Amino acid sequence: MEPKIELRPIGIIHSPYKTRKNAPPQGCQRPEVVSEIEVFNEYSEGLKDIEGFSHLHVLYWLHKSEAYQLKITTPWDTELHGLFTTRSPNRPNPIGYSIVQLVGRHENLLRVRGLDALEGTLLLDIKPYVEGIDEVENARAGWLEGRLKIFTH
Amino acid sequence: MEPKIELRPIGIIHSPYKTRKNAPPQGCQRPEVVSEIEVFNEYSEGLKDIEGFSHLHVLYWLHKSEAYQLKITTPWDTELHGLFTTRSPNRPNPIGYSIVQLVGRHENLLRVRGLDALEGTLLLDIKPYVEGIDEVENARAGWLEGRLKIFTH
């Protein structure tokens, strides 16, 4: 009954984070760390004028994701939380999402800050971050409130 | 060489937008419109405590997506722009992304505002919106600057 949905990688991420153990729970917790997004040559025309954008949404395939559970504990407390109220990489569809700061571009290579993806992660999509459509005021973050307030991009 | 990446829908979106023609370019342009996200029963445990969150990231499969081009024009001007500097639904991996406001929950049904997905769109993931990791200050949006400043969530 369920349709099959297939994705194709459009690039690969080069990161100083080589294993899940040495990556931070969120990339923004290590704002000094620069990663590189290599967009495959066949897609590089789609980057035209991207250097005008300071921030990007990046979607990627969490290739080290493991079996998921619908209620989990997190690094932040000892309670069980609904999976969809967490940013755990172990999800039914392990698509990673980060907002990154674009700090440089050389042809099909983008240098970015704030990306928690591991070395070798496959890139799925890049979208522009646009104030007005991506901006939220006075958000309330349930049980996570205040726990991830570490760094502002 | 490229690994195959397969996704499975975890729910379905019910929307007053029935066709691409009657949907706005961005859901946030019609803040009064309420859509319903139906999370399939087998995943509903993962929603535990989600009502504490005012805003969510929603990822979905753009099932009406058409063939993509790497340089495109948009509704906003007559220039050609790199696809990855646009929010066009026609992309190599047509994954839709919106930040939505959660206005109500009844069991596995979430009522949300700000979602531009069409009726019958398949849900891929829900993640909590968290200030501090998802918040950007002083973003610069290249050629899109100022053109989408329509509504703040």
Short mmCIF file of C-alpha atoms in Angstrom, two decimals:
data_model
loop_
_atom_site.label_atom_id
_atom_site.label_comp_id
_atom_site.label_asym_id
_atom_site.label_seq_id
_atom_site.Cartn_x
_atom_site.Cartn_y
_atom_site.Cartn_z
CA MET A 1 0.00 0.00 0.00
CA GLU A 2 2.73 2.41 0.94
CA PRO A 3 4.48 4.00 -2.03
CA LYS A 4 8.23 3.56 -2.23
CA ILE A 5 10.15 6.78 -1.92
CA GLU A 6 13.71 6.82 -3.17
CA LEU A 7 16.31 9.49 -2.74
CA ARG A 8 19.59 10.14 -4.50
CA PRO A 9 22.56 11.83 -2.85
CA ILE A 10 23.50 15.17 -4.43
CA GLY A 11 26.76 15.56 -2.56
CA ILE A 12 28.86 14.48 0.38
CA ILE A 13 29.85 16.15 3.62
CA HIS A 14 33.44 16.37 4.83
CA SER A 15 33.63 16.90 8.54
CA PRO A 16 36.15 16.84 11.36
CA TYR A 17 33.59 14.67 13.17
CA LYS A 18 34.60 11.14 12.26
CA THR A 19 32.35 9.13 14.59
CA ARG A 20 29.09 9.66 16.47
CA LYS A 21 31.12 9.66 19.67
CA ASN A 22 33.12 12.77 18.79
CA ALA A 23 30.24 14.75 17.27
CA PRO A 24 28.27 17.13 19.50
CA PRO A 25 24.52 16.49 19.92
CA GLN A 26 23.96 19.66 17.89
CA GLY A 27 26.40 21.28 15.47
CA CYS A 28 25.68 24.71 16.86
CA GLN A 29 27.33 23.68 20.12
CA ARG A 30 30.69 23.88 18.34
CA PRO A 31 30.33 27.10 16.36
CA GLU A 32 34.06 27.28 15.61
CA VAL A 33 34.05 24.02 13.66
CA VAL A 34 33.99 24.33 9.88
CA SER A 35 32.68 21.52 7.69
CA GLU A 36 32.74 21.28 3.93
CA ILE A 37 29.77 20.40 1.74
CA GLU A 38 30.83 18.99 -1.61
CA VAL A 39 27.98 19.24 -4.10
CA PHE A 40 28.49 16.72 -6.89
CA ASN A 41 29.54 18.35 -10.17
CA GLU A 42 26.35 17.43 -11.95
CA TYR A 43 24.37 19.62 -9.50
CA SER A 44 26.80 22.53 -9.11
CA GLU A 45 24.90 24.87 -11.47
CA GLY A 46 22.13 24.86 -8.87
CA LEU A 47 24.46 26.79 -6.53
CA LYS A 48 24.43 29.95 -8.68
CA ASP A 49 24.51 33.04 -6.41
CA ILE A 50 24.35 30.99 -3.21
CA GLU A 51 27.14 33.10 -1.72
CA GLY A 52 24.57 35.89 -1.22
CA PHE A 53 22.92 33.80 1.49
CA SER A 54 24.36 33.82 4.99
CA HIS A 55 22.44 30.77 6.20
CA LEU A 56 21.19 27.59 4.61
CA HIS A 57 18.93 24.69 5.52
CA VAL A 58 20.82 21.46 4.91
CA LEU A 59 19.15 18.04 4.68
CA TYR A 60 21.29 14.90 4.80
CA TRP A 61 21.08 11.17 5.23
CA LEU A 62 22.03 9.98 8.71
CA HIS A 63 23.93 6.94 7.52
CA LYS A 64 25.01 5.92 11.01
CA SER A 65 21.46 5.93 12.29
CA GLU A 66 20.44 2.85 14.25
CA ALA A 67 17.11 1.20 15.05
CA TYR A 68 14.66 3.69 16.47
CA GLN A 69 12.33 3.56 19.45
CA LEU A 70 9.24 5.74 19.76
CA LYS A 71 9.96 6.71 23.36
CA ILE A 72 13.54 7.47 24.26
CA THR A 73 15.77 9.10 26.80
CA THR A 74 18.16 11.85 25.68
CA PRO A 75 21.37 13.40 27.00
CA TRP A 76 19.27 16.15 28.61
CA ASP A 77 17.40 14.26 31.36
CA THR A 78 16.37 10.79 32.51
CA GLU A 79 12.71 10.90 31.39
CA LEU A 80 11.21 9.03 28.45
CA HIS A 81 10.25 11.42 25.64
CA GLY A 82 8.32 10.98 22.41
CA LEU A 83 10.81 10.49 19.58
CA PHE A 84 9.27 13.34 17.57
CA THR A 85 9.96 15.77 20.44
CA THR A 86 13.67 14.94 20.19
CA ARG A 87 16.40 15.45 17.60
CA SER A 88 17.67 11.87 17.94
CA PRO A 89 19.30 10.56 14.73
CA ASN A 90 17.51 7.22 15.19
CA ARG A 91 14.18 7.89 13.41
CA PRO A 92 11.86 6.08 10.98
CA ASN A 93 13.30 8.33 8.24
CA PRO A 94 16.77 9.31 9.40
CA ILE A 95 16.96 12.65 7.63
CA GLY A 96 19.28 15.08 9.35
CA TYR A 97 18.49 18.77 9.38
CA SER A 98 20.64 21.72 10.34
CA ILE A 99 20.71 25.42 9.75
CA VAL A 100 24.28 26.30 8.83
CA GLN A 101 26.18 29.51 8.33
CA LEU A 102 27.80 29.76 4.92
CA VAL A 103 31.33 31.07 5.39
CA GLY A 104 32.79 30.47 1.96
CA ARG A 105 32.39 28.91 -1.44
CA HIS A 106 34.88 27.59 -3.96
CA GLU A 107 33.08 26.25 -7.03
CA ASN A 108 31.07 23.23 -5.80
CA LEU A 109 32.51 23.30 -2.27
CA LEU A 110 30.69 25.16 0.50
CA ARG A 111 32.43 25.90 3.79
CA VAL A 112 29.89 26.04 6.61
CA ARG A 113 29.64 26.36 10.37
CA GLY A 114 27.11 24.68 12.63
CA LEU A 115 26.81 21.34 10.88
CA ASP A 116 26.82 18.24 13.10
CA ALA A 117 26.92 15.73 10.24
CA LEU A 118 29.67 13.09 10.33
CA GLU A 119 32.42 12.65 7.73
CA GLY A 120 30.99 10.93 4.66
CA THR A 121 27.37 11.92 5.28
CA LEU A 122 25.35 12.09 2.06
CA LEU A 123 23.79 15.39 1.13
CA LEU A 124 20.11 15.37 0.14
CA ASP A 125 19.15 19.01 -0.28
CA ILE A 126 20.11 22.62 0.33
CA LYS A 127 17.47 25.33 0.70
CA PRO A 128 17.95 29.03 1.40
CA TYR A 129 17.20 30.29 4.89
CA VAL A 130 14.84 33.23 4.55
CA GLU A 131 13.74 35.49 7.38
CA GLY A 132 10.00 35.87 7.40
CA ILE A 133 9.31 32.30 6.40
CA ASP A 134 11.82 30.52 8.63
CA GLU A 135 11.75 32.81 11.59
CA VAL A 136 9.81 32.07 14.73
CA GLU A 137 9.09 34.41 17.60
CA ASN A 138 8.38 33.31 21.15
CA ALA A 139 8.66 29.60 20.48
CA ARG A 140 7.88 27.25 23.36
CA ALA A 141 9.98 24.08 23.38
CA GLY A 142 8.13 21.86 25.86
CA TRP A 143 10.43 19.66 27.92
CA LEU A 144 13.44 20.85 25.87
CA GLU A 145 12.87 24.49 26.85
CA GLY A 146 16.14 26.16 27.76
CA ARG A 147 18.19 22.98 27.54
CA LEU A 148 19.65 23.60 24.10
CA LYS A 149 20.13 27.37 24.39
CA ILE A 150 23.82 27.26 23.66
CA PHE A 151 24.67 29.22 20.59
CA THR A 152 22.92 31.61 18.28
CA HIS A 153 23.95 31.37 14.64
CA MET B 1 28.18 3.48 -6.75
CA GLU B 2 25.49 5.57 -5.16
CA PRO B 3 23.73 3.89 -2.27
CA LYS B 4 19.98 3.55 -2.51
CA ILE B 5 18.12 5.51 0.09
CA GLU B 6 14.55 4.54 0.82
CA LEU B 7 12.01 6.35 2.92
CA ARG B 8 8.72 5.25 4.41
CA PRO B 9 5.81 7.60 5.05
CA ILE B 10 4.92 7.97 8.74
CA GLY B 11 1.69 9.83 8.15
CA ILE B 12 -0.38 11.87 5.74
CA ILE B 13 -1.30 15.52 5.52
CA HIS B 14 -4.87 16.75 5.14
CA SER B 15 -5.00 20.21 3.69
CA PRO B 16 -7.50 22.67 2.23
CA TYR B 17 -4.95 23.05 -0.60
CA LYS B 18 -6.04 20.46 -3.14
CA THR B 19 -3.81 21.38 -6.10
CA ARG B 20 -0.51 23.20 -6.66
CA LYS B 21 -2.49 25.99 -8.26
CA ASN B 22 -4.43 26.88 -5.12
CA ALA B 23 -1.54 26.51 -2.67
CA PRO B 24 0.49 29.60 -1.79
CA PRO B 25 4.24 29.57 -2.61
CA GLN B 26 4.83 29.44 1.15
CA GLY B 27 2.41 28.24 3.81
CA CYS B 28 3.24 31.17 6.03
CA GLN B 29 1.59 33.49 3.50
CA ARG B 30 -1.78 32.14 4.65
CA PRO B 31 -1.37 32.07 8.41
CA GLU B 32 -5.11 31.61 8.99
CA VAL B 33 -5.19 28.27 7.18
CA VAL B 34 -5.18 25.17 9.39
CA SER B 35 -3.96 21.82 8.08
CA GLU B 36 -4.07 18.48 9.81
CA ILE B 37 -1.16 16.09 10.14
CA GLU B 38 -2.28 12.50 10.66
CA VAL B 39 0.53 10.44 12.12
CA PHE B 40 -0.06 6.76 11.38
CA ASN B 41 -1.12 4.81 14.47
CA GLU B 42 2.03 2.73 14.57
CA TYR B 43 4.08 5.91 15.18
CA SER B 44 1.72 7.79 17.49
CA GLU B 45 3.64 6.91 20.68
CA GLY B 46 6.44 9.09 19.32
CA LEU B 47 4.18 12.14 19.80
CA LYS B 48 4.25 11.89 23.62
CA ASP B 49 4.28 15.42 25.10
CA ILE B 50 4.44 17.13 21.71
CA GLU B 51 1.71 19.56 22.78
CA GLY B 52 4.33 21.35 24.89
CA PHE B 53 5.97 22.58 21.69
CA SER B 54 4.57 25.64 19.93
CA HIS B 55 6.44 25.05 16.66
CA LEU B 56 7.62 22.02 14.73
CA HIS B 57 9.82 21.28 11.75
CA VAL B 58 7.86 19.14 9.31
CA LEU B 59 9.43 17.16 6.46
CA TYR B 60 7.24 15.69 3.74
CA TRP B 61 7.38 14.15 0.31
CA LEU B 62 6.44 16.55 -2.48
CA HIS B 63 4.46 14.00 -4.45
CA LYS B 64 3.40 16.52 -7.11
CA SER B 65 6.98 17.53 -7.79
CA GLU B 66 7.95 17.61 -11.45
CA ALA B 67 11.24 17.38 -13.33
CA TYR B 68 13.76 19.83 -11.93
CA GLN B 69 16.12 22.26 -13.60
CA LEU B 70 19.27 23.58 -11.93
CA LYS B 71 18.61 27.20 -12.94
CA ILE B 72 15.06 28.44 -12.71
CA THR B 73 12.90 31.50 -12.57
CA THR B 74 10.56 31.99 -9.61
CA PRO B 75 7.39 33.99 -8.92
CA TRP B 76 9.58 36.73 -7.42
CA ASP B 77 11.43 38.08 -10.46
CA THR B 78 12.42 37.28 -14.05
CA GLU B 79 16.06 36.28 -13.43
CA LEU B 80 17.47 32.77 -13.53
CA HIS B 81 18.46 31.57 -10.07
CA GLY B 82 20.33 28.53 -8.81
CA LEU B 83 17.80 25.91 -7.73
CA PHE B 84 19.39 25.61 -4.27
CA THR B 85 18.78 29.33 -3.66
CA THR B 86 15.05 28.76 -4.20
CA ARG B 87 12.29 26.87 -2.42
CA SER B 88 10.95 25.35 -5.62
CA PRO B 89 9.26 21.95 -5.09
CA ASN B 90 10.98 20.60 -8.22
CA ARG B 91 14.29 19.34 -6.78
CA PRO B 92 16.55 16.28 -7.11
CA ASN B 93 15.13 15.12 -3.77
CA PRO B 94 11.69 16.69 -3.46
CA ILE B 95 11.55 16.88 0.31
CA GLY B 96 9.30 19.64 1.55
CA TYR B 97 10.18 21.56 4.68
CA SER B 98 8.11 23.94 6.77
CA ILE B 99 8.11 25.33 10.23
CA VAL B 100 4.56 25.05 11.50
CA GLN B 101 2.72 26.33 14.54
CA LEU B 102 1.06 23.56 16.51
CA VAL B 103 -2.43 24.72 17.45
CA GLY B 104 -3.97 21.50 18.70
CA ARG B 105 -3.63 17.77 19.11
CA HIS B 106 -6.17 15.01 19.29
CA GLU B 107 -4.45 11.64 19.68
CA ASN B 108 -2.50 11.09 16.47
CA LEU B 109 -3.90 14.18 14.72
CA LEU B 110 -2.00 17.48 14.87
CA ARG B 111 -3.68 20.71 13.83
CA VAL B 112 -1.09 23.15 12.49
CA ARG B 113 -0.79 26.53 10.82
CA GLY B 114 1.73 27.57 8.19
CA LEU B 115 1.94 24.34 6.20
CA ASP B 116 1.90 24.66 2.41
CA ALA B 117 1.70 20.92 1.73
CA LEU B 118 -1.11 19.72 -0.53
CA GLU B 119 -3.89 17.32 0.44
CA GLY B 120 -2.55 13.77 0.53
CA THR B 121 1.11 14.72 1.01
CA LEU B 122 3.07 12.01 2.79
CA LEU B 123 4.70 12.86 6.09
CA LEU B 124 8.38 11.92 6.53
CA ASP B 125 9.41 13.41 9.86
CA ILE B 126 8.53 15.79 12.64
CA LYS B 127 11.23 17.45 14.75
CA PRO B 128 10.83 19.95 17.59
CA TYR B 129 11.66 23.57 16.86
CA VAL B 130 14.08 24.73 19.53
CA GLU B 131 15.26 28.29 20.01
CA GLY B 132 19.01 28.44 20.29
CA ILE B 133 19.62 25.74 17.73
CA ASP B 134 17.10 26.79 15.09
CA GLU B 135 17.25 30.51 15.55
CA VAL B 136 19.21 32.77 13.26
CA GLU B 137 20.02 36.42 13.79
CA ASN B 138 20.73 38.89 11.01
CA ALA B 139 20.37 36.41 8.17
CA ARG B 140 21.14 37.66 4.68
CA ALA B 141 18.98 36.10 1.96
CA GLY B 142 20.81 37.06 -1.24
CA TRP B 143 18.48 37.76 -4.15
CA LEU B 144 15.48 36.66 -2.04
CA GLU B 145 16.13 39.36 0.58
CA GLY B 146 12.92 41.07 1.58
CA ARG B 147 10.79 39.29 -1.01
CA LEU B 148 9.30 36.69 1.32
CA LYS B 149 8.89 38.87 4.41
CA ILE B 150 5.22 38.24 4.74
CA PHE B 151 4.39 36.64 8.01
CA THR B 152 6.16 35.83 11.23
CA HIS B 153 5.09 32.61 12.91
#
